[in-house]
Every structure is written in structure tokens, then in C-alpha cells.
Amino acid sequence: MNSKAWRGTILFTVILVTMGATVGLKLYGVGEQAGSAQTSVHVSTSESGTTTSSTPTTTSTPSATATPTPSATASAPAAASAAKTVTGTAVDTRYGPVQVKVTFSGTTITAVDTVQYPSESGRDVAINSQALPILQQETLSRQSAQIDTVSGATYTSEGYIQSLQSAIDQR
């Protein structure tokens, strides 16, 4: 066998093993229950003005958004620094509804939570567990709904962007 055929055989074997392990874990209930899971990405700004973001997480209970603590040197009115949470409209996609909840501090997007997303099959869960954190991080970095779709998750991405834009419009 030539080297290209071996590479293909090895790649195929690795994919089969990975898929088998994933299916096996799902069958025996190892891992998170995706049906009620929410993903969140939160960004906080320190008093020195630097922005830090936490790693995207998936939780099986709804996440609570912490209210911002007033800065000792804050001179802006309290209304401008108050956190406001807006839920976008649920957008029906080919594989199920997508809906986001956005937290604003003034005009800055500080958190994005995915309230609904397609999760009927293991494939939906696998795709969206990869795509949603990317979409959330892009939202936080761009501070708008002008973000790219995620390859392989086009329907979810388009629903996410539409729901995000509706939340931004409601702010």
C-alpha cells in the first residue's frame, strides 16, 4: 500500500474511534444533558479598563447574570452602568428554534446566553456545542450582530444572528 492509502486508512480509523466514543458516552449518560443546557460567555471590565473574558461554559441550570459592582472612580450616572438583559425573538430554523438573551451595560454587550438552540439529535448537540461558543465570542468581540456564520452550523448561525439583532434592537 502506498503512503496516501495508509494516511486515509488511519484517518478513517481515528474518525470511527472518536465517533464511537462519543456515541458510547451519550448512550451511557456520561456528560451533560443537552436538552436543558445553556451556554454562556461573560465579559468583565476591570477598573483599569482592561477587558477580560471567561471561557465559554455549558451548564445544565440557567445561569444568573451578576450585577456590576460600582467602581470607586465611576463618575458616569448610575443609569448608564446598570445592567439590562433583553431576550431576542425565537427564530425558527430547519432544525429547531434559536433564541439568545443579551446583557447590556450601557451600550456594551457584556454577556450572551443561548436560551434555545437545536438539540433534538446527537448531531445537533455536537454541532451546536462547537458553534455557539464561537458565535458568542464573536458577538462580544464585535459588539454587534455583524458576525460571520460558523461553517457547518449555518442554520443555527443565521437564527442566532437574527435573534441577536432583535435583542439589540429592543435595547
CSV table of C-alpha atoms in Angstrom, one decimal:
chain,number,residue,atom,x,y,z
A,1,MET,CA,0.0,0.0,0.0
A,2,ASN,CA,1.3,3.5,-0.8
A,3,SER,CA,1.6,6.2,1.9
A,4,LYS,CA,-1.5,8.0,0.8
A,5,ALA,CA,-3.7,5.0,1.3
A,6,TRP,CA,-2.2,4.4,4.7
A,7,ARG,CA,-3.0,8.0,5.7
A,8,GLY,CA,-6.6,7.6,4.6
A,9,THR,CA,-6.9,4.4,6.5
A,10,ILE,CA,-5.5,5.9,9.6
A,11,LEU,CA,-7.7,9.0,9.4
A,12,PHE,CA,-10.8,6.8,8.8
A,13,THR,CA,-9.9,4.7,11.9
A,14,VAL,CA,-9.4,7.8,14.1
A,15,ILE,CA,-12.8,9.2,13.0
A,16,LEU,CA,-14.6,5.9,13.7
A,17,VAL,CA,-13.0,5.6,17.2
A,18,THR,CA,-13.9,9.2,18.0
A,19,MET,CA,-17.5,8.8,16.9
A,20,GLY,CA,-17.8,5.5,18.7
A,21,ALA,CA,-16.5,7.0,21.9
A,22,THR,CA,-18.9,10.0,21.6
A,23,VAL,CA,-21.9,7.8,20.9
A,24,GLY,CA,-20.9,5.4,23.7
A,25,LEU,CA,-20.7,8.3,26.2
A,26,LYS,CA,-24.1,9.6,25.2
A,27,LEU,CA,-25.7,6.1,25.4
A,28,TYR,CA,-24.5,5.6,29.0
A,29,GLY,CA,-25.4,9.1,30.1
A,30,VAL,CA,-21.9,10.3,30.7
A,31,GLY,CA,-21.6,14.0,30.2
A,32,GLU,CA,-24.1,16.8,30.2
A,33,GLN,CA,-27.8,16.6,29.4
A,34,ALA,CA,-28.0,18.8,26.3
A,35,GLY,CA,-31.8,19.3,26.2
A,36,SER,CA,-31.8,21.9,29.0
A,37,ALA,CA,-28.3,23.2,28.7
A,38,GLN,CA,-27.4,26.8,28.2
A,39,THR,CA,-24.1,28.2,27.0
A,40,SER,CA,-22.7,31.4,28.3
A,41,VAL,CA,-19.8,33.7,27.7
A,42,HIS,CA,-19.3,36.6,30.1
A,43,VAL,CA,-17.0,39.6,29.7
A,44,SER,CA,-16.0,41.9,32.6
A,45,THR,CA,-14.1,45.2,32.6
A,46,SER,CA,-11.7,45.9,35.4
A,47,GLU,CA,-11.2,49.3,36.9
A,48,SER,CA,-8.0,49.8,34.9
A,49,GLY,CA,-10.1,49.5,31.7
A,50,THR,CA,-8.8,46.1,30.5
A,51,THR,CA,-11.3,43.6,29.3
A,52,THR,CA,-11.2,40.0,30.3
A,53,SER,CA,-13.5,37.2,29.2
A,54,SER,CA,-14.2,33.9,30.7
A,55,THR,CA,-14.0,30.6,28.9
A,56,PRO,CA,-17.3,29.6,27.3
A,57,THR,CA,-19.1,27.2,29.6
A,58,THR,CA,-22.1,24.9,29.2
A,59,THR,CA,-24.3,24.5,32.3
A,60,SER,CA,-27.4,22.4,32.9
A,61,THR,CA,-29.1,25.1,35.0
A,62,PRO,CA,-29.9,28.6,34.0
A,63,SER,CA,-27.1,31.0,34.6
A,64,ALA,CA,-27.6,34.1,36.6
A,65,THR,CA,-26.0,37.3,35.4
A,66,ALA,CA,-24.2,39.2,38.2
A,67,THR,CA,-25.0,42.8,38.6
A,68,PRO,CA,-22.0,45.1,38.0
A,69,THR,CA,-20.3,46.5,41.1
A,70,PRO,CA,-19.9,50.3,41.2
A,71,SER,CA,-16.4,51.5,40.6
A,72,ALA,CA,-14.7,53.7,43.2
A,73,THR,CA,-13.8,56.1,40.5
A,74,ALA,CA,-17.0,56.0,38.5
A,75,SER,CA,-18.3,59.4,37.5
A,76,ALA,CA,-20.9,58.2,35.0
A,77,PRO,CA,-24.6,58.3,36.0
A,78,ALA,CA,-25.9,55.1,37.6
A,79,ALA,CA,-28.4,54.5,34.8
A,80,ALA,CA,-25.6,54.2,32.2
A,81,SER,CA,-23.8,51.5,34.1
A,82,ALA,CA,-26.9,49.5,35.1
A,83,ALA,CA,-27.1,46.1,33.5
A,84,LYS,CA,-30.1,45.4,31.3
A,85,THR,CA,-31.0,42.0,30.0
A,86,VAL,CA,-33.0,41.6,26.8
A,87,THR,CA,-34.2,38.4,25.2
A,88,GLY,CA,-34.3,38.3,21.4
A,89,THR,CA,-37.1,36.7,19.5
A,90,ALA,CA,-37.1,32.9,19.0
A,91,VAL,CA,-36.1,32.3,15.3
A,92,ASP,CA,-37.3,29.0,13.8
A,93,THR,CA,-34.7,27.2,11.8
A,94,ARG,CA,-34.7,24.0,9.8
A,95,TYR,CA,-33.5,22.1,12.9
A,96,GLY,CA,-35.3,24.0,15.7
A,97,PRO,CA,-35.6,27.4,17.3
A,98,VAL,CA,-32.7,29.6,18.2
A,99,GLN,CA,-33.0,32.3,20.8
A,100,VAL,CA,-30.5,34.4,22.7
A,101,LYS,CA,-30.5,36.6,25.8
A,102,VAL,CA,-28.2,39.6,25.8
A,103,THR,CA,-27.0,41.6,28.8
A,104,PHE,CA,-26.0,45.2,28.2
A,105,SER,CA,-24.1,47.6,30.4
A,106,GLY,CA,-25.0,50.9,28.8
A,107,THR,CA,-24.5,50.2,25.1
A,108,THR,CA,-21.8,47.5,25.7
A,109,ILE,CA,-22.8,43.8,25.3
A,110,THR,CA,-21.4,42.2,28.4
A,111,ALA,CA,-23.0,38.7,28.2
A,112,VAL,CA,-24.7,36.5,25.7
A,113,ASP,CA,-26.7,33.4,26.8
A,114,THR,CA,-28.3,31.0,24.3
A,115,VAL,CA,-31.8,30.3,25.6
A,116,GLN,CA,-32.9,27.9,22.9
A,117,TYR,CA,-31.0,26.0,20.2
A,118,PRO,CA,-31.5,22.8,18.2
A,119,SER,CA,-30.7,19.8,20.4
A,120,GLU,CA,-33.0,17.0,19.2
A,121,SER,CA,-30.3,14.7,18.0
A,122,GLY,CA,-26.7,13.9,19.0
A,123,ARG,CA,-25.6,15.6,15.8
A,124,ASP,CA,-27.4,18.8,16.7
A,125,VAL,CA,-25.7,18.7,20.1
A,126,ALA,CA,-22.3,18.1,18.6
A,127,ILE,CA,-22.6,20.9,16.1
A,128,ASN,CA,-24.0,23.5,18.5
A,129,SER,CA,-21.6,22.7,21.3
A,130,GLN,CA,-18.9,23.8,18.9
A,131,ALA,CA,-20.7,26.6,17.1
A,132,LEU,CA,-22.4,28.5,20.0
A,133,PRO,CA,-19.3,29.4,21.9
A,134,ILE,CA,-17.8,30.8,18.7
A,135,LEU,CA,-20.9,32.8,17.9
A,136,GLN,CA,-21.0,34.2,21.5
A,137,GLN,CA,-17.3,35.1,21.5
A,138,GLU,CA,-17.7,36.9,18.1
A,139,THR,CA,-20.7,38.8,19.5
A,140,LEU,CA,-18.7,40.0,22.5
A,141,SER,CA,-15.7,41.0,20.4
A,142,ARG,CA,-17.6,42.7,17.6
A,143,GLN,CA,-20.3,44.2,19.9
A,144,SER,CA,-22.9,43.8,17.2
A,145,ALA,CA,-24.9,41.2,15.1
A,146,GLN,CA,-22.5,41.8,12.2
A,147,ILE,CA,-20.7,38.4,12.8
A,148,ASP,CA,-19.8,35.6,10.4
A,149,THR,CA,-21.7,32.3,10.3
A,150,VAL,CA,-19.9,29.2,11.6
A,151,SER,CA,-19.1,26.7,8.9
A,152,GLY,CA,-21.2,23.5,9.4
A,153,ALA,CA,-23.7,25.3,11.6
A,154,THR,CA,-25.2,27.7,9.0
A,155,TYR,CA,-28.9,27.4,10.1
A,156,THR,CA,-28.0,27.8,13.8
A,157,SER,CA,-25.7,30.8,12.9
A,158,GLU,CA,-28.4,32.5,10.9
A,159,GLY,CA,-31.0,32.0,13.6
A,160,TYR,CA,-28.6,33.2,16.3
A,161,ILE,CA,-27.8,36.4,14.3
A,162,GLN,CA,-31.5,37.2,13.7
A,163,SER,CA,-32.3,36.7,17.4
A,164,LEU,CA,-29.2,38.7,18.5
A,165,GLN,CA,-30.3,41.6,16.2
A,166,SER,CA,-33.8,41.6,17.6
A,167,ALA,CA,-32.4,41.8,21.2
A,168,ILE,CA,-30.1,44.6,20.2
A,169,ASP,CA,-33.0,46.4,18.6
A,170,GLN,CA,-35.0,46.1,21.8
A,171,ARG,CA,-32.3,47.6,24.0
